[in-house]
Amino acid sequence: MALKHTILAFLSRQPLSGYDVAKEFAEGFGSCFWKASQQQVYAELTKLEQQGSVTYEAIPQPGRLDKKIYSITDQGQQELLDWLTQPCEPAAIREDLGVMGLAGHLVSSQVVIREIERRRQLHVEMVQHVKKLDEHFSQHLDSLDLKDLYMHLVIRRGIRYQEEWVAWCDEALQAIGQTVKR
Amino acid sequence: MALKHTILAFLSRQPLSGYDVAKEFAEGFGSCFWKASQQQVYAELTKLEQQGSVTYEAIPQPGRLDKKIYSITDQGQQELLDWLTQPCEPAAIREDLGVMGLAGHLVSSQVVIREIERRRQLHVEMVQHVKKLDEHFSQHLDSLDLKDLYMHLVIRRGIRYQEEWVAWCDEALQAIGQTVKR
DNA sequence: CGTTTCATGTAACACGTTACATGATTAG
DNA sequence: CTAATCATGTAACGTGTTACATGAAACG
């Protein structure tokens, strides 16, 4: 149930609207470690508000729906704290591309190669995207406080993850190329 | 809906019982790229059998429940093939530890450090475990056929993934250590 | 004048987790 | 004698995805 805690963690830094939280997941810092859809975010915020973990202030906007600015409550902060002090497990891996390793022999090596090349390109783009998020932090590495260092490290995890994928794609393409030639 | 296709892919290599498939996910080759519980596997096999993607042969065993040996049908193989020739997306990331990057400032750095050290240890163990799965393949790298090369590459992905985690943990521990001292 | 951004949601369905249930065989 | 392994499942619940729904403002 960590969507709850991820949202609480965002709100522990600053009050945000549902729209802003959803954007964090889609393109922002959140994209390094958590995926959530817009619908999930709105539903979860409604639930958290009903349970007293967050409150919102409705900001009227001319010619537009009210913006609901959510903040974390003391209760919510306590829940987040309780969760943070418990050990957590590594994420479950569910990687479609792995299925090709089991059943790749059913299709031509061209199909496998094309798919890996496609993946490589996706991850190259992700590296660039995530590196942009890190720019501010990596430029002042020596003067970061702990709060910002933690953010930098999570983004670093994102960068390394994506770079690792690119490296694996290269290793795989080379090995397949050699074996096909043989 | 790739649990279906992952199971079909296992059965495309050789007929297996539900118990064997579940074991693949828990400790075997499957653990490199897919997580599924025993209950999920049994439920999915029942469904696949009803839909005609797999069949089973019940093997009577003295003093034990019949073992159901599942095989893929032509229909199942076609479904798998259709799925394989479509492009697939990278897995969604949902990593609890990332939440610490957002909210780590709420707990002491000792808590963060301890959690990263715990994670490091887990991944070190995983590296060892996954490397064992690769032993057979890595010893005959130059003579692998495509089928086995694909398996080797998926296991390599597993190894690299786990090693990458260990490397990040080291980077993070060092950076936090330095910042705390300052 | 069309697309993206801002801003909110509902509803149905698919997928995954946790807990429960049973029982013989084998290894230490 | 105890624990792990083999072997199968059911039921309730929680989480995530897909599709649908609305509508103004700002940008090019």
GROMACS .gro file of C-alpha atoms (C1' of nucleotides) in nm:
model
  420
    1MET     CA    1   0.000   0.000   0.000
    2ALA     CA    2   0.278   0.238  -0.079
    3LEU     CA    3   0.090   0.466  -0.319
    4LYS     CA    4  -0.057   0.616  -0.005
    5HIS     CA    5   0.284   0.671   0.146
    6THR     CA    6   0.438   0.801  -0.173
    7ILE     CA    7   0.167   1.067  -0.196
    8LEU     CA    8   0.207   1.150   0.174
    9ALA     CA    9   0.581   1.183   0.115
   10PHE     CA   10   0.525   1.433  -0.166
   11LEU     CA   11   0.289   1.632   0.053
   12SER     CA   12   0.538   1.623   0.340
   13ARG     CA   13   0.763   1.843   0.126
   14GLN     CA   14   0.497   2.087   0.007
   15PRO     CA   15   0.121   2.116  -0.046
   16LEU     CA   16   0.016   2.012  -0.397
   17SER     CA   17  -0.298   1.973  -0.606
   18GLY     CA   18  -0.405   1.635  -0.743
   19TYR     CA   19  -0.297   1.754  -1.081
   20ASP     CA   20   0.051   1.837  -0.955
   21VAL     CA   21   0.089   1.502  -0.779
   22ALA     CA   22  -0.018   1.315  -1.092
   23LYS     CA   23   0.235   1.516  -1.292
   24GLU     CA   24   0.512   1.424  -1.048
   25PHE     CA   25   0.443   1.058  -1.115
   26ALA     CA   26   0.416   1.097  -1.489
   27GLU     CA   27   0.717   1.315  -1.565
   28GLY     CA   28   0.870   1.443  -1.244
   29PHE     CA   29   1.079   1.304  -0.969
   30GLY     CA   30   0.825   1.031  -0.896
   31SER     CA   31   0.886   0.871  -1.235
   32CYS     CA   32   1.224   0.748  -1.102
   33PHE     CA   33   1.064   0.506  -0.858
   34TRP     CA   34   0.685   0.496  -0.878
   35LYS     CA   35   0.418   0.471  -1.143
   36ALA     CA   36   0.063   0.586  -1.079
   37SER     CA   37  -0.211   0.704  -1.311
   38GLN     CA   38  -0.403   1.028  -1.279
   39GLN     CA   39  -0.716   0.835  -1.177
   40GLN     CA   40  -0.531   0.651  -0.902
   41VAL     CA   41  -0.398   0.977  -0.761
   42TYR     CA   42  -0.739   1.147  -0.747
   43ALA     CA   43  -0.902   0.840  -0.594
   44GLU     CA   44  -0.627   0.802  -0.334
   45LEU     CA   45  -0.636   1.171  -0.237
   46THR     CA   46  -1.013   1.151  -0.185
   47LYS     CA   47  -0.967   0.846   0.037
   48LEU     CA   48  -0.679   1.001   0.232
   49GLU     CA   49  -0.888   1.312   0.293
   50GLN     CA   50  -1.181   1.104   0.422
   51GLN     CA   51  -0.945   0.918   0.655
   52GLY     CA   52  -0.793   1.238   0.789
   53SER     CA   53  -0.439   1.186   0.660
   54VAL     CA   54  -0.457   1.495   0.439
   55THR     CA   55  -0.673   1.810   0.416
   56TYR     CA   56  -0.736   2.041   0.126
   57GLU     CA   57  -0.809   2.403   0.072
   58ALA     CA   58  -1.025   2.480  -0.232
   59ILE     CA   59  -0.881   2.768  -0.432
   60PRO     CA   60  -1.143   2.928  -0.658
   61GLN     CA   61  -1.012   3.001  -1.006
   62PRO     CA   62  -1.186   3.226  -1.257
   63GLY     CA   63  -1.348   3.018  -1.532
   64ARG     CA   64  -1.195   2.691  -1.414
   65LEU     CA   65  -1.267   2.419  -1.159
   66ASP     CA   66  -1.156   2.494  -0.804
   67LYS     CA   67  -0.803   2.381  -0.742
   68LYS     CA   68  -0.777   2.163  -0.432
   69ILE     CA   69  -0.447   2.217  -0.258
   70TYR     CA   70  -0.378   1.917  -0.039
   71SER     CA   71  -0.156   1.922   0.269
   72ILE     CA   72  -0.050   1.644   0.499
   73THR     CA   73  -0.205   1.639   0.851
   74ASP     CA   74  -0.028   1.546   1.175
   75GLN     CA   75  -0.203   1.210   1.156
   76GLY     CA   76  -0.079   1.161   0.800
   77GLN     CA   77   0.276   1.253   0.899
   78GLN     CA   78   0.263   0.998   1.180
   79GLU     CA   79   0.142   0.728   0.941
   80LEU     CA   80   0.423   0.813   0.701
   81LEU     CA   81   0.676   0.802   0.982
   82ASP     CA   82   0.554   0.463   1.103
   83TRP     CA   83   0.584   0.328   0.752
   84LEU     CA   84   0.932   0.473   0.697
   85THR     CA   85   1.076   0.312   1.007
   86GLN     CA   86   0.973  -0.036   0.895
   87PRO     CA   87   1.201  -0.237   0.666
   88CYS     CA   88   1.085  -0.252   0.304
   89GLU     CA   89   1.125  -0.520   0.040
   90PRO     CA   90   1.270  -0.488  -0.311
   91ALA     CA   91   1.009  -0.431  -0.580
   92ALA     CA   92   0.865  -0.729  -0.764
   93ILE     CA   93   1.005  -0.760  -1.115
   94ARG     CA   94   0.755  -0.816  -1.396
   95GLU     CA   95   0.938  -0.760  -1.721
   96ASP     CA   96   0.762  -0.855  -2.044
   97LEU     CA   97   1.087  -0.861  -2.239
   98GLY     CA   98   1.205  -1.150  -2.023
   99VAL     CA   99   0.941  -1.375  -2.175
  100MET     CA  100   1.141  -1.353  -2.497
  101GLY     CA  101   1.422  -1.533  -2.324
  102LEU     CA  102   1.192  -1.827  -2.270
  103ALA     CA  103   1.013  -1.828  -2.602
  104GLY     CA  104   1.241  -1.636  -2.835
  105HIS     CA  105   1.314  -1.954  -3.027
  106LEU     CA  106   0.953  -1.943  -3.155
  107VAL     CA  107   1.013  -1.626  -3.355
  108SER     CA  108   1.294  -1.523  -3.590
  109SER     CA  109   1.604  -1.363  -3.441
  110GLN     CA  110   1.512  -1.053  -3.641
  111VAL     CA  111   1.204  -1.004  -3.425
  112VAL     CA  112   1.409  -1.040  -3.108
  113ILE     CA  113   1.678  -0.803  -3.233
  114ARG     CA  114   1.426  -0.541  -3.340
  115GLU     CA  115   1.256  -0.555  -3.003
  116ILE     CA  116   1.581  -0.512  -2.814
  117GLU     CA  117   1.680  -0.222  -3.038
  118ARG     CA  118   1.345  -0.058  -2.970
  119ARG     CA  119   1.397  -0.102  -2.597
  120ARG     CA  120   1.747   0.037  -2.616
  121GLN     CA  121   1.614   0.354  -2.776
  122LEU     CA  122   1.343   0.395  -2.511
  123HIS     CA  123   1.598   0.368  -2.232
  124VAL     CA  124   1.839   0.610  -2.402
  125GLU     CA  125   1.558   0.866  -2.401
  126MET     CA  126   1.478   0.791  -2.038
  127VAL     CA  127   1.841   0.848  -1.939
  128GLN     CA  128   1.827   1.193  -2.095
  129HIS     CA  129   1.497   1.274  -1.928
  130VAL     CA  130   1.602   1.161  -1.583
  131LYS     CA  131   1.938   1.336  -1.608
  132LYS     CA  132   1.755   1.664  -1.654
  133LEU     CA  133   1.580   1.612  -1.322
  134ASP     CA  134   1.920   1.576  -1.160
  135GLU     CA  135   2.083   1.884  -1.313
  136HIS     CA  136   2.007   2.117  -1.024
  137PHE     CA  137   2.140   1.869  -0.769
  138SER     CA  138   2.448   1.741  -0.951
  139GLN     CA  139   2.573   2.097  -1.003
  140HIS     CA  140   2.588   2.164  -0.629
  141LEU     CA  141   2.684   1.819  -0.509
  142ASP     CA  142   2.931   1.949  -0.249
  143SER     CA  143   2.681   2.176  -0.080
  144LEU     CA  144   2.364   1.964  -0.077
  145ASP     CA  145   2.190   1.919   0.256
  146LEU     CA  146   2.066   1.570   0.347
  147LYS     CA  147   1.714   1.639   0.219
  148ASP     CA  148   1.840   1.725  -0.128
  149LEU     CA  149   2.110   1.458  -0.123
  150TYR     CA  150   1.840   1.195  -0.075
  151MET     CA  151   1.652   1.327  -0.377
  152HIS     CA  152   1.972   1.327  -0.579
  153LEU     CA  153   2.040   0.967  -0.481
  154VAL     CA  154   1.695   0.851  -0.585
  155ILE     CA  155   1.737   1.023  -0.920
  156ARG     CA  156   2.080   0.860  -0.948
  157ARG     CA  157   1.906   0.527  -0.898
  158GLY     CA  158   1.679   0.617  -1.187
  159ILE     CA  159   1.970   0.717  -1.410
  160ARG     CA  160   2.170   0.404  -1.328
  161TYR     CA  161   1.867   0.183  -1.385
  162GLN     CA  162   1.810   0.322  -1.732
  163GLU     CA  163   2.180   0.320  -1.822
  164GLU     CA  164   2.203  -0.039  -1.708
  165TRP     CA  165   1.924  -0.131  -1.948
  166VAL     CA  166   2.107   0.033  -2.236
  167ALA     CA  167   2.424  -0.156  -2.146
  168TRP     CA  168   2.238  -0.487  -2.131
  169CYS     CA  169   2.076  -0.422  -2.469
  170ASP     CA  170   2.422  -0.365  -2.618
  171GLU     CA  171   2.555  -0.686  -2.462
  172ALA     CA  172   2.254  -0.881  -2.587
  173LEU     CA  173   2.264  -0.741  -2.940
  174GLN     CA  174   2.632  -0.822  -2.971
  175ALA     CA  175   2.592  -1.176  -2.842
  176ILE     CA  176   2.295  -1.250  -3.067
  177GLY     CA  177   2.476  -1.102  -3.366
  178GLN     CA  178   2.774  -1.329  -3.309
  179THR     CA  179   2.566  -1.641  -3.257
  180VAL     CA  180   2.352  -1.579  -3.565
  181LYS     CA  181   2.665  -1.543  -3.779
  182ARG     CA  182   2.803  -1.873  -3.653
  183MET     CA  183  -0.180  -0.986  -1.897
  184ALA     CA  184   0.162  -1.134  -1.931
  185LEU     CA  185   0.136  -1.395  -1.654
  186LYS     CA  186  -0.058  -1.594  -1.910
  187HIS     CA  187   0.216  -1.557  -2.167
  188THR     CA  188   0.495  -1.625  -1.923
  189ILE     CA  189   0.333  -1.954  -1.826
  190LEU     CA  190   0.271  -2.040  -2.191
  191ALA     CA  191   0.637  -1.965  -2.261
  192PHE     CA  192   0.749  -2.207  -1.989
  193LEU     CA  193   0.520  -2.474  -2.128
  194SER     CA  194   0.649  -2.410  -2.481
  195ARG     CA  195   0.984  -2.547  -2.362
  196GLN     CA  196   0.852  -2.851  -2.178
  197PRO     CA  197   0.537  -2.981  -2.005
  198LEU     CA  198   0.530  -2.894  -1.634
  199SER     CA  199   0.305  -2.936  -1.331
  200GLY     CA  200   0.158  -2.635  -1.151
  201TYR     CA  201   0.401  -2.703  -0.872
  202ASP     CA  202   0.696  -2.690  -1.110
  203VAL     CA  203   0.578  -2.367  -1.273
  204ALA     CA  204   0.533  -2.202  -0.934
  205LYS     CA  205   0.884  -2.312  -0.837
  206GLU     CA  206   1.026  -2.159  -1.154
  207PHE     CA  207   0.882  -1.823  -1.051
  208ALA     CA  208   0.992  -1.852  -0.690
  209GLU     CA  209   1.350  -1.971  -0.728
  210GLY     CA  210   1.420  -2.068  -1.085
  211PHE     CA  211   1.478  -1.890  -1.407
  212GLY     CA  212   1.148  -1.702  -1.380
  213SER     CA  213   1.269  -1.515  -1.072
  214CYS     CA  214   1.496  -1.311  -1.303
  215PHE     CA  215   1.205  -1.135  -1.468
  216TRP     CA  216   0.866  -1.230  -1.324
  217LYS     CA  217   0.705  -1.269  -0.986
  218ALA     CA  218   0.394  -1.482  -0.935
  219SER     CA  219   0.256  -1.661  -0.632
  220GLN     CA  220   0.166  -2.027  -0.619
  221GLN     CA  221  -0.206  -1.937  -0.601
  222GLN     CA  222  -0.181  -1.721  -0.909
  223VAL     CA  223  -0.015  -2.000  -1.103
  224TYR     CA  224  -0.278  -2.262  -1.014
  225ALA     CA  225  -0.563  -2.021  -1.088
  226GLU     CA  226  -0.412  -1.919  -1.421
  227LEU     CA  227  -0.347  -2.278  -1.529
  228THR     CA  228  -0.710  -2.368  -1.452
  229LYS     CA  229  -0.826  -2.072  -1.661
  230LEU     CA  230  -0.588  -2.150  -1.947
  231GLU     CA  231  -0.709  -2.508  -1.951
  232GLN     CA  232  -1.074  -2.397  -1.966
  233GLN     CA  233  -0.992  -2.164  -2.254
  234GLY     CA  234  -0.809  -2.435  -2.445
  235SER     CA  235  -0.461  -2.279  -2.438
  236VAL     CA  236  -0.319  -2.571  -2.240
  237THR     CA  237  -0.417  -2.933  -2.162
  238TYR     CA  238  -0.311  -3.157  -1.880
  239GLU     CA  239  -0.256  -3.522  -1.823
  240ALA     CA  240  -0.328  -3.643  -1.470
  241ILE     CA  241  -0.052  -3.869  -1.342
  242PRO     CA  242  -0.166  -4.087  -1.051
  243GLN     CA  243   0.087  -4.105  -0.771
  244PRO     CA  244   0.077  -4.358  -0.487
  245GLY     CA  245  -0.041  -4.189  -0.166
  246ARG     CA  246  -0.031  -3.843  -0.312
  247LEU     CA  247  -0.260  -3.613  -0.514
  248ASP     CA  248  -0.255  -3.669  -0.887
  249LYS     CA  249   0.010  -3.463  -1.056
  250LYS     CA  250  -0.131  -3.261  -1.346
  251ILE     CA  251   0.124  -3.228  -1.620
  252TYR     CA  252   0.030  -2.931  -1.836
  253SER     CA  253   0.131  -2.888  -2.201
  254ILE     CA  254   0.071  -2.602  -2.439
  255THR     CA  255  -0.186  -2.659  -2.718
  256ASP     CA  256  -0.161  -2.534  -3.077
  257GLN     CA  257  -0.406  -2.260  -2.984
  258GLY     CA  258  -0.190  -2.163  -2.688
  259GLN     CA  259   0.121  -2.156  -2.902
  260GLN     CA  260  -0.054  -1.929  -3.152
  261GLU     CA  261  -0.159  -1.691  -2.872
  262LEU     CA  262   0.196  -1.683  -2.743
  263LEU     CA  263   0.330  -1.618  -3.091
  264ASP     CA  264   0.084  -1.331  -3.148
  265TRP     CA  265   0.188  -1.176  -2.820
  266LEU     CA  266   0.561  -1.216  -2.890
  267THR     CA  267   0.545  -1.036  -3.222
  268GLN     CA  268   0.392  -0.727  -3.067
  269PRO     CA  269   0.617  -0.458  -2.915
  270CYS     CA  270   0.626  -0.459  -2.534
  271GLU     CA  271   0.673  -0.179  -2.285
  272PRO     CA  272   0.928  -0.151  -2.004
  273ALA     CA  273   0.797  -0.267  -1.667
  274ALA     CA  274   0.644  -0.012  -1.432
  275ILE     CA  275   0.876   0.074  -1.145
  276ARG     CA  276   0.728   0.072  -0.794
  277GLU     CA  277   1.014   0.084  -0.551
  278ASP     CA  278   0.935   0.142  -0.184
  279LEU     CA  279   1.289   0.248  -0.106
  280GLY     CA  280   1.245   0.549  -0.336
  281VAL     CA  281   0.994   0.697  -0.095
  282MET     CA  282   1.287   0.748   0.141
  283GLY     CA  283   1.432   0.993  -0.106
  284LEU     CA  284   1.124   1.206  -0.065
  285ALA     CA  285   1.072   1.173   0.305
  286GLY     CA  286   1.409   1.065   0.441
  287HIS     CA  287   1.448   1.398   0.614
  288LEU     CA  288   1.168   1.295   0.852
  289VAL     CA  289   1.376   1.015   1.005
  290SER     CA  290   1.735   1.006   1.131
  291SER     CA  291   2.012   0.933   0.882
  292GLN     CA  292   2.083   0.619   1.087
  293VAL     CA  293   1.747   0.477   0.982
  294VAL     CA  294   1.817   0.553   0.615
  295ILE     CA  295   2.168   0.407   0.634
  296ARG     CA  296   2.049   0.091   0.805
  297GLU     CA  297   1.780   0.040   0.546
  298ILE     CA  298   2.025   0.082   0.257
  299GLU     CA  299   2.268  -0.160   0.421
  300ARG     CA  300   1.989  -0.414   0.459
  301ARG     CA  301   1.901  -0.376   0.094
  302ARG     CA  302   2.262  -0.410  -0.010
  303GLN     CA  303   2.284  -0.743   0.169
  304LEU     CA  304   1.965  -0.871   0.005
  305HIS     CA  305   2.096  -0.787  -0.340
  306VAL     CA  306   2.436  -0.943  -0.272
  307GLU     CA  307   2.255  -1.266  -0.192
  308MET     CA  308   2.043  -1.235  -0.505
  309VAL     CA  309   2.353  -1.191  -0.720
  310GLN     CA  310   2.490  -1.520  -0.587
  311HIS     CA  311   2.160  -1.697  -0.638
  312VAL     CA  312   2.110  -1.576  -0.994
  313LYS     CA  313   2.470  -1.648  -1.089
  314LYS     CA  314   2.413  -2.011  -1.002
  315LEU     CA  315   2.131  -2.027  -1.255
  316ASP     CA  316   2.375  -1.904  -1.518
  317GLU     CA  317   2.658  -2.146  -1.443
  318HIS     CA  318   2.560  -2.404  -1.700
  319PHE     CA  319   2.527  -2.141  -1.972
  320SER     CA  320   2.829  -1.924  -1.896
  321GLN     CA  321   3.056  -2.229  -1.906
  322HIS     CA  322   2.966  -2.307  -2.267
  323LEU     CA  323   2.916  -1.955  -2.396
  324ASP     CA  324   3.089  -2.021  -2.727
  325SER     CA  325   2.872  -2.318  -2.816
  326LEU     CA  326   2.527  -2.205  -2.703
  327ASP     CA  327   2.247  -2.227  -2.957
  328LEU     CA  328   2.007  -1.933  -2.986
  329LYS     CA  329   1.752  -2.090  -2.752
  330ASP     CA  330   2.004  -2.119  -2.471
  331LEU     CA  331   2.170  -1.789  -2.551
  332TYR     CA  332   1.837  -1.615  -2.496
  333MET     CA  333   1.805  -1.779  -2.157
  334HIS     CA  334   2.159  -1.680  -2.069
  335LEU     CA  335   2.087  -1.321  -2.167
  336VAL     CA  336   1.777  -1.302  -1.950
  337ILE     CA  337   1.974  -1.438  -1.656
  338ARG     CA  338   2.248  -1.185  -1.735
  339ARG     CA  339   1.980  -0.916  -1.709
  340GLY     CA  340   1.896  -1.053  -1.364
  341ILE     CA  341   2.259  -1.055  -1.256
  342ARG     CA  342   2.324  -0.704  -1.384
  343TYR     CA  343   2.008  -0.576  -1.219
  344GLN     CA  344   2.110  -0.708  -0.880
  345GLU     CA  345   2.471  -0.598  -0.915
  346GLU     CA  346   2.355  -0.252  -1.014
  347TRP     CA  347   2.155  -0.230  -0.692
  348VAL     CA  348   2.460  -0.322  -0.487
  349ALA     CA  349   2.664  -0.056  -0.667
  350TRP     CA  350   2.399   0.208  -0.604
  351CYS     CA  351   2.382   0.116  -0.236
  352ASP     CA  352   2.758   0.166  -0.212
  353GLU     CA  353   2.737   0.502  -0.387
  354ALA     CA  354   2.451   0.612  -0.162
  355LEU     CA  355   2.616   0.498   0.163
  356GLN     CA  356   2.935   0.679   0.073
  357ALA     CA  357   2.757   1.003  -0.017
  358ILE     CA  358   2.543   1.001   0.296
  359GLY     CA  359   2.847   0.925   0.512
  360GLN     CA  360   3.033   1.223   0.371
  361THR     CA  361   2.740   1.461   0.407
  362VAL     CA  362   2.665   1.357   0.764
  363LYS     CA  363   3.028   1.420   0.863
  364ARG     CA  364   3.020   1.771   0.718
  365DC     C1'  365  -0.862   2.709  -3.534
  366DG     C1'  366  -0.664   2.305  -3.339
  367DT     C1'  367  -0.371   2.103  -2.970
  368DT     C1'  368  -0.180   2.103  -2.526
  369DT     C1'  369  -0.230   2.225  -2.048
  370DC     C1'  370  -0.499   2.278  -1.647
  371DA     C1'  371  -0.837   2.056  -1.352
  372DT     C1'  372  -1.157   1.734  -1.187
  373DG     C1'  373  -1.360   1.285  -1.146
  374DT     C1'  374  -1.670   0.777  -1.215
  375DA     C1'  375  -1.730   0.290  -1.333
  376DA     C1'  376  -1.615  -0.164  -1.480
  377DC     C1'  377  -1.292  -0.484  -1.492
  378DA     C1'  378  -0.836  -0.725  -1.451
  379DC     C1'  379  -0.470  -0.851  -1.168
  380DG     C1'  380  -0.224  -0.951  -0.731
  381DT     C1'  381  -0.196  -1.042  -0.217
  382DT     C1'  382  -0.314  -1.248   0.216
  383DA     C1'  383  -0.517  -1.586   0.465
  384DC     C1'  384  -0.700  -2.029   0.490
  385DA     C1'  385  -0.729  -2.542   0.387
  386DT     C1'  386  -0.551  -3.037   0.334
  387DG     C1'  387  -0.241  -3.415   0.358
  388DA     C1'  388   0.135  -3.768   0.243
  389DT     C1'  389   0.658  -3.828   0.190
  390DT     C1'  390   1.128  -3.744   0.278
  391DA     C1'  391   1.540  -3.567   0.508
  392DG     C1'  392   1.776  -3.452   0.929
  393DC     C1'  393   0.981  -3.601   1.603
  394DT     C1'  394   1.008  -3.192   1.330
  395DA     C1'  395   1.063  -2.939   0.925
  396DA     C1'  396   1.081  -2.908   0.449
  397DT     C1'  397   0.911  -3.069   0.011
  398DC     C1'  398   0.557  -3.231  -0.291
  399DA     C1'  399   0.091  -3.137  -0.451
  400DT     C1'  400  -0.340  -2.924  -0.488
  401DG     C1'  401  -0.664  -2.552  -0.438
  402DT     C1'  402  -1.069  -2.157  -0.241
  403DA     C1'  403  -1.222  -1.695  -0.076
  404DA     C1'  404  -1.191  -1.224   0.046
  405DC     C1'  405  -0.984  -0.826  -0.026
  406DG     C1'  406  -0.679  -0.461  -0.213
  407DT     C1'  407  -0.455  -0.247  -0.602
  408DG     C1'  408  -0.406  -0.103  -1.084
  409DT     C1'  409  -0.578  -0.047  -1.571
  410DT     C1'  410  -0.887   0.095  -1.931
  411DA     C1'  411  -1.247   0.351  -2.088
  412DC     C1'  412  -1.543   0.725  -2.034
  413DA     C1'  413  -1.677   1.215  -1.912
  414DT     C1'  414  -1.642   1.741  -1.890
  415DG     C1'  415  -1.479   2.196  -1.998
  416DA     C1'  416  -1.211   2.652  -1.997
  417DA     C1'  417  -0.753   2.881  -2.099
  418DA     C1'  418  -0.334   2.936  -2.331
  419DC     C1'  419  -0.020   2.859  -2.701
  420DG     C1'  420   0.116   2.854  -3.180
   0.00000   0.00000   0.00000
